[in-house]
Coordinates of C-alpha atoms and ligand atoms in Angstrom, one line a residue:
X20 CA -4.4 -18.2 -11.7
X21 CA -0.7 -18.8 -13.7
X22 CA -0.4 -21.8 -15.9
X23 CA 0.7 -25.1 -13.8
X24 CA 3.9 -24.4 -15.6
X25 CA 4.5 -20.7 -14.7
X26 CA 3.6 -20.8 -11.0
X27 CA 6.3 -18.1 -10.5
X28 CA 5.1 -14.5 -10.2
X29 CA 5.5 -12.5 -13.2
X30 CA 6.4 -8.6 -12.1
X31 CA 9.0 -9.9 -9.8
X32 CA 12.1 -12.4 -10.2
X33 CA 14.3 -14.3 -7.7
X34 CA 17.6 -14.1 -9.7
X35 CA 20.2 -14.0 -6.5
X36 CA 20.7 -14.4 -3.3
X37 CA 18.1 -12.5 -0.5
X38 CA 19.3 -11.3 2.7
X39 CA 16.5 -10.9 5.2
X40 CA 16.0 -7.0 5.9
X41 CA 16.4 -5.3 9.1
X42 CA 13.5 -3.7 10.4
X43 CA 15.9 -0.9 11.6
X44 CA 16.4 -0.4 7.1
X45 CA 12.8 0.3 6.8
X46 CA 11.9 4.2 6.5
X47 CA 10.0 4.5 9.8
X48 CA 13.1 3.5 11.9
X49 CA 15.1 5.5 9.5
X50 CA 12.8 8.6 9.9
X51 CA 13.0 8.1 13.8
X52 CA 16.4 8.3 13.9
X53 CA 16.3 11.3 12.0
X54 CA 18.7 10.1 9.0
X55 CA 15.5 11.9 6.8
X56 CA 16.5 15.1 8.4
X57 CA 15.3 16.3 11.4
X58 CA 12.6 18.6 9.6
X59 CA 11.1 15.0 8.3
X60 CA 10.9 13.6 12.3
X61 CA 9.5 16.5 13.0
X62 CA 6.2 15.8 11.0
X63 CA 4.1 14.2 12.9
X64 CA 3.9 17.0 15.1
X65 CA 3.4 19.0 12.2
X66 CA 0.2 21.0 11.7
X67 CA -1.2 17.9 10.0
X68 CA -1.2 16.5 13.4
X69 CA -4.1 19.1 14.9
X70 CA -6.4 17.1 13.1
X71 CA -8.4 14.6 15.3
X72 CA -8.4 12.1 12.4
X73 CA -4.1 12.2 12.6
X74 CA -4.1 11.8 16.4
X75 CA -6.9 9.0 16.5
X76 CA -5.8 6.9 13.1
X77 CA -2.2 7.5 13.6
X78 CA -1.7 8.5 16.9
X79 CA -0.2 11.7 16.0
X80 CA 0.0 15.1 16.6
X81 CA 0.7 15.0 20.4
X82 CA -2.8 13.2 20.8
X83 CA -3.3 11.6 24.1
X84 CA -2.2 7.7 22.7
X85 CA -5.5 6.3 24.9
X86 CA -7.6 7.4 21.9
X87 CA -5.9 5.4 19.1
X88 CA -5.9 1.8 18.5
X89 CA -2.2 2.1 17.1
X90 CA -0.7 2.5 20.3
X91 CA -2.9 1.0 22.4
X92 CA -2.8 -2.8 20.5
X93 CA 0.7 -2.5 19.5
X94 CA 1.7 -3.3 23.6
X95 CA -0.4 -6.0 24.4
X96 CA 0.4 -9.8 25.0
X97 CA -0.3 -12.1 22.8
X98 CA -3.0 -14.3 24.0
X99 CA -2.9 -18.2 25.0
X100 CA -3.2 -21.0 22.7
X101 CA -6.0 -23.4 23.5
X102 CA -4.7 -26.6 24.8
X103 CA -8.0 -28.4 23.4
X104 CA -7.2 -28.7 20.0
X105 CA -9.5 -29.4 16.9
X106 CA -7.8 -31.3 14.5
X107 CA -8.0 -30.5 10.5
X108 CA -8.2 -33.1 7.7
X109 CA -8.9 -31.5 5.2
X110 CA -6.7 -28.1 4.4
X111 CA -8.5 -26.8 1.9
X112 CA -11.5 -26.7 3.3
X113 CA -10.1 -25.0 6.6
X114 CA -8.5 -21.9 4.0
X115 CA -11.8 -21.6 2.3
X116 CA -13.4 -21.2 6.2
X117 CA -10.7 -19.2 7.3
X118 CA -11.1 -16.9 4.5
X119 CA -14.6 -16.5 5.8
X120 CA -13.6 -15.7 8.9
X121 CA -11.3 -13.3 7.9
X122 CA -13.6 -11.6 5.8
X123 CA -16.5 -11.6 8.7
X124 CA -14.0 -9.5 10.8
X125 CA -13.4 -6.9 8.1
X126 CA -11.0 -8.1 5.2
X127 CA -11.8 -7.0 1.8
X128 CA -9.6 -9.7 0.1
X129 CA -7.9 -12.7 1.2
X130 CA -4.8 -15.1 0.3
X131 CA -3.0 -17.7 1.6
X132 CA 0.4 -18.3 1.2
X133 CA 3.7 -20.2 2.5
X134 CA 5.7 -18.3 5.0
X135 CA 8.5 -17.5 3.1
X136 CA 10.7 -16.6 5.9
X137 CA 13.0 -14.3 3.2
X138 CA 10.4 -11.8 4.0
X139 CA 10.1 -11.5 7.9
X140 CA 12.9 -9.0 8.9
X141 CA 15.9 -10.1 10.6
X142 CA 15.7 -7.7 13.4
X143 CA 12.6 -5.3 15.2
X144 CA 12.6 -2.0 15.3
X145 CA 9.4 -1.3 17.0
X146 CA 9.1 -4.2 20.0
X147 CA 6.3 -5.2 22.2
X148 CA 7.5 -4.6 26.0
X149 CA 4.7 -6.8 27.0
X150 CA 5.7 -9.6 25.0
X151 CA 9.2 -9.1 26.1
X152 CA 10.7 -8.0 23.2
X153 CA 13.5 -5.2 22.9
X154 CA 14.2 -3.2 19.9
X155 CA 17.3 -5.0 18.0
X156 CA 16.4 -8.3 19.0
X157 CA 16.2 -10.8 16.5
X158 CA 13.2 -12.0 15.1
X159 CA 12.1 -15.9 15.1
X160 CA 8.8 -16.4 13.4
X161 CA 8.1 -19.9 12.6
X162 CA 4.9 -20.4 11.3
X163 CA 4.7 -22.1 8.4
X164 CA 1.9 -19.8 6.5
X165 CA 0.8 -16.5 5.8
X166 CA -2.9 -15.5 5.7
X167 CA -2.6 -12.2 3.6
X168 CA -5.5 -9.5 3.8
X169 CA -6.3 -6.5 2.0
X170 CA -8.1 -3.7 3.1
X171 CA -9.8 -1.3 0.5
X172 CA -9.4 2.7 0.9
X173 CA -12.3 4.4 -1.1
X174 CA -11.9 5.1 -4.5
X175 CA -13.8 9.0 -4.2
X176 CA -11.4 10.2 -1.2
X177 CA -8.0 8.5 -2.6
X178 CA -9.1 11.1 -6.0
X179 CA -9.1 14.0 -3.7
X180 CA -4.8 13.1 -3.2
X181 CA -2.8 15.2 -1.1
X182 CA -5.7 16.5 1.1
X183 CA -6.6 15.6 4.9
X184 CA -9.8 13.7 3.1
X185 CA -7.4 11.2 1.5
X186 CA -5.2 11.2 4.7
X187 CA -8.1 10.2 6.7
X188 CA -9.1 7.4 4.5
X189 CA -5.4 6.5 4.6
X190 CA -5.5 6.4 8.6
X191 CA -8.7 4.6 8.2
X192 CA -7.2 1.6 6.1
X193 CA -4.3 1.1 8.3
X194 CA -6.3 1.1 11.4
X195 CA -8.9 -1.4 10.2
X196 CA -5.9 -3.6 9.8
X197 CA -5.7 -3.8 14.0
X198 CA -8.9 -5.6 15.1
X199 CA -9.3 -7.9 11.8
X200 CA -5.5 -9.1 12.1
X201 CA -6.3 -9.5 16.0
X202 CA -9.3 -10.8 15.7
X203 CA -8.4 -13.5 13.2
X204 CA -5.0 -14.1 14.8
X205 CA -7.3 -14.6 18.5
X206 CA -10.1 -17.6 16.3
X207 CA -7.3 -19.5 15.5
X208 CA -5.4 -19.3 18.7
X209 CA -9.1 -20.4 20.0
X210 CA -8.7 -23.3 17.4
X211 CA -5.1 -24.5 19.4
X212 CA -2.6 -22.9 16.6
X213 CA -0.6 -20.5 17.2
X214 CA -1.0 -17.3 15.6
X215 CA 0.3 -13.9 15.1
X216 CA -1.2 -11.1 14.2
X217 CA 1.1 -8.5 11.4
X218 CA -1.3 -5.0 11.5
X219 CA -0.2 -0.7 11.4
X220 CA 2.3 -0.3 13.9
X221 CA 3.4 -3.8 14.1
X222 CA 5.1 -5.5 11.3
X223 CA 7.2 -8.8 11.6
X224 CA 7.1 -9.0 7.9
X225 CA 6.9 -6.9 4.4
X226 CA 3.4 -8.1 3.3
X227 CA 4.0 -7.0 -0.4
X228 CA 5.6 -9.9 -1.8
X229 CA 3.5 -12.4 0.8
X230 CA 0.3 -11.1 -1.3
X231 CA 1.6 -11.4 -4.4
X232 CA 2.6 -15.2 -3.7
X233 CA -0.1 -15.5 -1.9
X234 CA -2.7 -14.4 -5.2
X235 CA -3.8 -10.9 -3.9
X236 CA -2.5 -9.4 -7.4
X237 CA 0.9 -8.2 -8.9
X238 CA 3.7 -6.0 -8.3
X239 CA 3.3 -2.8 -10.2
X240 CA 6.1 0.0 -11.5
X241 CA 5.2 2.1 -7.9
X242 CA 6.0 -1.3 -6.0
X243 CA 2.7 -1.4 -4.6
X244 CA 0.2 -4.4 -5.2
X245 CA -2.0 -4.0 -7.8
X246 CA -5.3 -6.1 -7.2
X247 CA -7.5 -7.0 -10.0
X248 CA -11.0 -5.4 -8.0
X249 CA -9.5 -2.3 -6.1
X250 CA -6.4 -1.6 -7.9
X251 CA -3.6 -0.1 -5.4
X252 CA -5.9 0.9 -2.9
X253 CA -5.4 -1.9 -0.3
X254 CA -3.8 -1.9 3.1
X255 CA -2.5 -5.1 3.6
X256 CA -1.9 -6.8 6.7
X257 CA -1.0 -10.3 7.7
X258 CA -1.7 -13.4 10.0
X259 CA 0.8 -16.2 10.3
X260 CA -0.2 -19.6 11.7
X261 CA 1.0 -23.2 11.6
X262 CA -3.3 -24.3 11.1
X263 CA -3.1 -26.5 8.0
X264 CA -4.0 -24.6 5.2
X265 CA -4.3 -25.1 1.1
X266 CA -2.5 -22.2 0.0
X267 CA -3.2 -20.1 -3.2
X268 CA -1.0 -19.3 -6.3
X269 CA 0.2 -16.5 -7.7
X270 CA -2.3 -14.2 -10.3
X271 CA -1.6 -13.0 -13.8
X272 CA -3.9 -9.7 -14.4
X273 CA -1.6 -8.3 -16.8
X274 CA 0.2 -6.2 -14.4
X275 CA 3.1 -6.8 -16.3
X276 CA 2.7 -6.3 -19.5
X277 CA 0.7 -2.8 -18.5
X278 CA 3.5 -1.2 -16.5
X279 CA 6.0 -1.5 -19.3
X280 CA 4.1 0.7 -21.7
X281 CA 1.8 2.8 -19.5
X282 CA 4.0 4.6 -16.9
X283 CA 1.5 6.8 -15.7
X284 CA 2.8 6.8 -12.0
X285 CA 6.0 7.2 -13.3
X286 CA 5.3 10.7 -15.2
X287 CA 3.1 12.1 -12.0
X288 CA 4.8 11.5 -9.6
X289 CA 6.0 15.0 -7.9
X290 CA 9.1 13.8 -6.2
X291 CA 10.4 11.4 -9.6
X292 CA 10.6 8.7 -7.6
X293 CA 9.1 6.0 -10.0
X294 CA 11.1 4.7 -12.5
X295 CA 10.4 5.3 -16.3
X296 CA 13.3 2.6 -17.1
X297 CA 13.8 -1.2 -16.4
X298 CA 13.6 -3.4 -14.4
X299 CA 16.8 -3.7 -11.8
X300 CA 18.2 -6.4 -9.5
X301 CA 18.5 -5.3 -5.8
X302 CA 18.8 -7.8 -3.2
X303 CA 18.9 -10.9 -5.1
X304 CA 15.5 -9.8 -6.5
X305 CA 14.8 -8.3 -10.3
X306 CA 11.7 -5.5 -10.3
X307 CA 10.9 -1.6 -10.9
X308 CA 13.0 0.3 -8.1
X309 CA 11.3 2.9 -6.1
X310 CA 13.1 5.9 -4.9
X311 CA 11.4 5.0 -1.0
X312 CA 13.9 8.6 0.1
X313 CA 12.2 11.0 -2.0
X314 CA 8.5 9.5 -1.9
X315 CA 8.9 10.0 1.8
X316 CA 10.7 13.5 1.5
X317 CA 8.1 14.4 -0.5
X318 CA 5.8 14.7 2.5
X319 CA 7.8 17.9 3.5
X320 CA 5.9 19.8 0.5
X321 CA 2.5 19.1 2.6
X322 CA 3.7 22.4 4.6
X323 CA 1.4 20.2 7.1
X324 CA -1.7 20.0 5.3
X325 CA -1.5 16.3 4.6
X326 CA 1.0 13.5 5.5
X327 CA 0.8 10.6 2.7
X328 CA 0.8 11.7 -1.0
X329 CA -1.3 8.7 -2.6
X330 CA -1.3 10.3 -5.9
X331 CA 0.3 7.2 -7.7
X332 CA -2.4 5.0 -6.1
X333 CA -5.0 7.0 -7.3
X334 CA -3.6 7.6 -10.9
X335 CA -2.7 4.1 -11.4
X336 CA -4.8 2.8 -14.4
X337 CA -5.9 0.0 -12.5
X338 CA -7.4 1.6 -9.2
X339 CA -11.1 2.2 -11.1
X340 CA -14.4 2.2 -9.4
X341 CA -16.4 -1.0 -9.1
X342 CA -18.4 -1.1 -12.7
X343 CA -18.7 -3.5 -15.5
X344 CA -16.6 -2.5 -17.9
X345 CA -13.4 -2.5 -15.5
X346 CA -14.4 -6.4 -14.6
X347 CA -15.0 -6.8 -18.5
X348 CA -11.7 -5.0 -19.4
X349 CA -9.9 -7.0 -16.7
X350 CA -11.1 -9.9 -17.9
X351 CA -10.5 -9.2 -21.6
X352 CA -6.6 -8.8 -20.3
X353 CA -6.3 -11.8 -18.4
X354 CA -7.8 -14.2 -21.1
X355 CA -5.3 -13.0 -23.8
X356 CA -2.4 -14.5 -24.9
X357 CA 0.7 -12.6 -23.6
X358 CA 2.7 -11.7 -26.8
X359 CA -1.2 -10.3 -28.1
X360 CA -2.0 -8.1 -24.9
X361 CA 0.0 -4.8 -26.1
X362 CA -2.5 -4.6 -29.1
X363 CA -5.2 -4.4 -26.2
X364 CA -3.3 -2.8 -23.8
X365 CA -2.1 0.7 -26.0
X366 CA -5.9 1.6 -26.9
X367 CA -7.1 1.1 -23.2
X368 CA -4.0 3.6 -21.9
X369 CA -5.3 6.3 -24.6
X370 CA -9.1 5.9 -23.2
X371 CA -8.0 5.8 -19.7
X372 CA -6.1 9.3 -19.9
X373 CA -8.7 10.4 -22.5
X374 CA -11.8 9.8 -19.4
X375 CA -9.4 10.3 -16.2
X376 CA -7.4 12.5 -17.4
X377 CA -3.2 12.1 -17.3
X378 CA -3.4 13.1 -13.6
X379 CA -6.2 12.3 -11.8
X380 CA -7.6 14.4 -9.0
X381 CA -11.0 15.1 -8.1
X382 CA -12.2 18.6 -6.2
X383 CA -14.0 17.4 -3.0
X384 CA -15.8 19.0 -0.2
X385 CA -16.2 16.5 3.1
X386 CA -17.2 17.5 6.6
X387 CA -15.1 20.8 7.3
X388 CA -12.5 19.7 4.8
X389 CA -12.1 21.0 1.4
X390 CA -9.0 19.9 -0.7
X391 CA -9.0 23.6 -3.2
X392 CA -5.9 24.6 -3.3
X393 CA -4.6 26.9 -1.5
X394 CA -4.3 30.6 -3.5
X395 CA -0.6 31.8 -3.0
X396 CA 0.4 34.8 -2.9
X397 CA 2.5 36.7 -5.3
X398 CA 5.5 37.9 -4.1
X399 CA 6.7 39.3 -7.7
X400 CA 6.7 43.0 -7.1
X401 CA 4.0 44.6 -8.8
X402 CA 1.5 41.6 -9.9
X403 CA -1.6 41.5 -8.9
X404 CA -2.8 38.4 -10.7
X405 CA -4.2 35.3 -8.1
X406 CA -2.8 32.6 -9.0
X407 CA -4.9 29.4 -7.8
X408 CA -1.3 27.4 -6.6
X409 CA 2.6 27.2 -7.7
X410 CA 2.5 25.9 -10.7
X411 CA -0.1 28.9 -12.0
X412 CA 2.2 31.6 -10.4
X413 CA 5.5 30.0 -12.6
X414 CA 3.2 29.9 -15.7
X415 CA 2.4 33.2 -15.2
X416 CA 5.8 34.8 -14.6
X417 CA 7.5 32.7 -17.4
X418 CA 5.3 32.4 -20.1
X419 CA 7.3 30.2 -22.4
X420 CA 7.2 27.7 -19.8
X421 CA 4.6 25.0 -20.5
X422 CA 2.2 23.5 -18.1
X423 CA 4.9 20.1 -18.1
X424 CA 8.1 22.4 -17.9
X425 CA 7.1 23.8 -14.4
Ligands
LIG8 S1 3.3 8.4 -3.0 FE1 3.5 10.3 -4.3 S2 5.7 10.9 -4.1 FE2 5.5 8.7 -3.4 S3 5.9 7.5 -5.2 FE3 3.7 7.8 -5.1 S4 3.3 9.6 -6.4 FE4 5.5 9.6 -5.9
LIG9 S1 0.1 3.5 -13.1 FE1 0.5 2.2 -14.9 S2 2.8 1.8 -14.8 FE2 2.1 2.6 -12.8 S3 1.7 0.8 -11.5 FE3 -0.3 1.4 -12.4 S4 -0.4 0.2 -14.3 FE4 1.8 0.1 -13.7

């Protein structure tokens, strides 16, 4: 937890005014409407979307919608509040229980915030028929908190990035989001609050800030959350509720002070959408801009084998398996003074590339899947070299070019 005095989160800064985005702005809508190219809307019938992992985790690929929880919870009705309800004296102890609860029905991590309503969008996109909603109606949430969850993708298949292993753990995290949001949303509902429940497929809200006010971590260069335990492998997802609840502060793990001098998500990244520079203001609101276009375009260079890239959340120095000496380094971070950490914090980045390497990726064989990649074939006239993917074939062809040049 932040000093009493610095309650404020550290990678992000309020430093204007915020307009509340339009769920319409956010790249799914955009993609939908086909203002990605119509190639890009085209995706998710893509040959990605054969696999029975894409049409049951995210309903694509033509799959019959019946056998994916996306669809399927995404137009229900919200259920009743109890009339009969319990009363709460004591907040803190009703976050601490709630936590609990939260963690029974499948949360990894959990955080309880204020309701900041500068982060529910102004307007849906995607509405609830059953619910009565329309897309382009306005949105009126008023709870007054935000239970914030996290949901941990494994650390083994995020390595094997840009394969259908690492999509199907993808799928996976988003779709464990549906029955603990719904579930958690439902107990309190039982308790006589009302509750709503923010999972894959329906967002009222961008849950990235919420977490980080709400504890979960910090805000790092690829504008994920980084979380102390599982790095930038969560899902996150969100309850909102007006049950009384103590909420938590924001965390200082040394996001901060990392991303300014380690940039390894900014020099993998295939589509240069991370920045290597500083920090800008967009929207009233001073932190690393991602280029969300290209990430997304980059998805076109799956030539349908996968759908989400992930290799920034497995490179990012933070995302480590569960072991000692990342909860020892961690820990080393947070308990020194700030203007000291770059002395700590250069000698960790040289023995994190030295054991993971600059770009992490692991070779992995799962069920029938096996990320290799894919030989291409030469179409230089006369060579009969293999080469094992692109970037061999360039090498090969142009041999002053080095291994960063192509
Ligand atoms: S997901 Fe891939 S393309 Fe997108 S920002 Fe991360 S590394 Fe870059
Ligand atoms: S890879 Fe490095 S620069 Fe990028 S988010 Fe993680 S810690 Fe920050």
């Amino acid at each position: 937890m932040l000093s009493p005095k610095n309650r404020s989160p550290r990678t992000y800064r309020i430093v204007g005014h915020q307009r509340r985005i339009d769920e319409r702005e956010a790249p799914h809508a955009r993609i939908e409407r086909g203002e990605l190219g119509e190639r890009f809307r085209s995706l998710h019938k893509s040959r990605a979307g054969e696999d029975p992992f894409k049409r049951v985790l995210w309903a694509g690929g033509g799959g019959d919608p019946h056998n994916s929880l996306n669809p399927i919870l995404r137009d229900v009705p919200e259920g009743a509040v109890n009339p009969d309800r319990i009363s709460v004296s004591d907040p803190a102890e009703m976050a601490r229980k709630i936590k609990e609860v939260a963690c029974f029905f499948g949360a990894d991590v959990v955080g309880i915030t204020h309701l900041d309503k500068t982060y529910v969008y102004s307007h849906r996109a995607r509405a609830n028929a059953a619910m009565g909603q329309k897309p382009g109606d306005p949105i009126d949430l008023s709870h007054r908190y935000a239970i914030c969850m996290g949901f941990a993708f494994d650390y083994e298949k995020f390595l094997s990035n840009n394969s259908r292993i690492s999509d199907a753990e993808y799928g996976l995290g988003m779709t464990r989001t549906i029955p603990t949001t719904f579930n958690l949303a439902a107990y309190i509902r039982e308790m006589g609050y009302s509750a709503r429940a923010h999972h894959y497929g329906r967002y009222e809200l961008i849950p990235i800030p919420l977490a980080v006010n709400a504890g979960l971590g910090e805000l790092g260069r690829h504008g994920l959350l980084i979380n102390e335990e599982y790095g930038s492998r969560l899902q996150l997802a969100t309850v909102t509720t007006d049950l009384p609840l103590a909420v938590d502060e924001p965390v200082d793990i040394g996001v901060e002070d990392v991303c300014k001098y380690c940039m390894k998500c900014a020099r993998i990244c295939p589509s240069h959408s991370i920045s290597f520079g500083g920090k800008e203001v967009y929207n009233g609101v001073e932190k690393y801009r991602v280029n969300v276009d290209s990430c997304y375009k980059y998805r076109l260079a799956s030539r349908g084998q996968w759908t989400v890239c992930v290799i920034c959340v497995s490179a990012c120095c933070y995302n480590k398996p569960k072991a000692w000496w990342h909860t020892l380094a961690c820990w080393l971070l947070k308990r020194t003074p700030i203007p000291l950490r770059p002395l700590y914090i250069k000698p960790l980045l040289w023995i994190d590339d030295l054991l993971w390497g600059k770009r992490p990726w692991k070779h992995m064989k799962w069920l029938d899947y096996d990320n290799a990649p894919e030989s291409v074939t030469c179409n230089i006239s006369g060579c009969q070299a293999k080469h094992a993917n692109l970037q061999q074939k360039r090498l090969h062809h142009h041999p002053k070019a080095t291994a960063k040049s192509v």
